[in-house]
């Protein structure tokens, strides 16, 4: 990577230009300073403070319980660490559904109070008016279609979406609507690869896939999944680049053992 590329800030127009250039967009999640800094240094293009932190960081069974204050807190921390990547904050459940006013106000808070450069919003038709307003007011929006985890109780499972022809048509239509409303890119989660390809080819804005096959304009994963830190289950679409949970457990066990057996600390780890 050249020095110029390393330090050039990734902006919303730049993310859109990746598609025109045929360059894939790399995206991952971060919830804390250390992880965000390491991701940024690795040259990631987009960092999402995902509401997946509800499950991965806070231990809730789904993404519904996490609220605005927690999301703002994590977004502030990540923004402080990032110099190059585009920082996108996830709008949590009930921060935009009740009214346009709530949606505009809460999205604005991420930019005004927490240093985010864009927000992500789940859904198609029901959020189109909000997306248009946000973009008009200078708040860039990353759409999210397919498996939208805030609707887990409607779906009943985290299964593949858009399998039936009717559902696939609806997703194609909603992707176009999001583009027309001004979204700068769309996350496509857990839909068939062929459908993701069709949607990707039909849009001028980039698609960023997670469990949506190789034809999207970019890819995103939850960092703790790809690092093997969150190992309670592994969706098929996750590629593990490390097995950190095993190493962390092993290190913790070794520490406990060393303290109990008085192997730690030694003289050279003490002061005179
Ligand atoms: O919350 C999240 O981390 C997400 C990504 C997995 C796309 O929505």
Tab-separated table of C-alpha atoms and ligand atoms in Angstrom, residues 29 31 48 50-53 63 90 120 122 144 149 187 189 210 220-222, ligand 1:
chain	number	residue	atom	x	y	z
A	29	UNK	CA	-17.164	-4.092	12.692
A	31	UNK	CA	-16.861	-1.583	19.132
A	48	UNK	CA	-19.240	-0.298	11.274
A	50	UNK	CA	-22.798	-2.576	14.452
A	51	UNK	CA	-25.713	-3.186	16.775
A	52	UNK	CA	-24.346	-6.746	16.768
A	53	UNK	CA	-22.467	-5.408	19.799
A	63	UNK	CA	-29.804	-6.962	18.743
A	90	UNK	CA	-25.784	1.414	13.246
A	120	UNK	CA	-26.825	2.315	8.765
A	122	UNK	CA	-32.265	-1.722	8.427
A	144	UNK	CA	-29.427	-2.939	4.955
A	149	UNK	CA	-31.671	-8.870	12.605
A	187	UNK	CA	-25.574	-4.154	3.010
A	189	UNK	CA	-27.282	-9.972	4.443
A	210	UNK	CA	-22.492	-10.654	4.428
A	220	UNK	CA	-18.450	-7.157	5.729
A	221	UNK	CA	-18.143	-9.507	8.703
A	222	UNK	CA	-18.362	-9.101	12.465
B	1	LIG	O1	-24.697	-5.169	13.411
B	1	LIG	C1	-23.839	-5.538	12.605
B	1	LIG	O2	-22.694	-5.841	12.952
B	1	LIG	C2	-24.235	-5.610	11.194
B	1	LIG	C3	-23.280	-6.206	10.215
B	1	LIG	C4	-23.089	-7.635	10.465
B	1	LIG	C5	-23.663	-5.932	8.813
B	1	LIG	O3	-25.310	-5.200	10.860
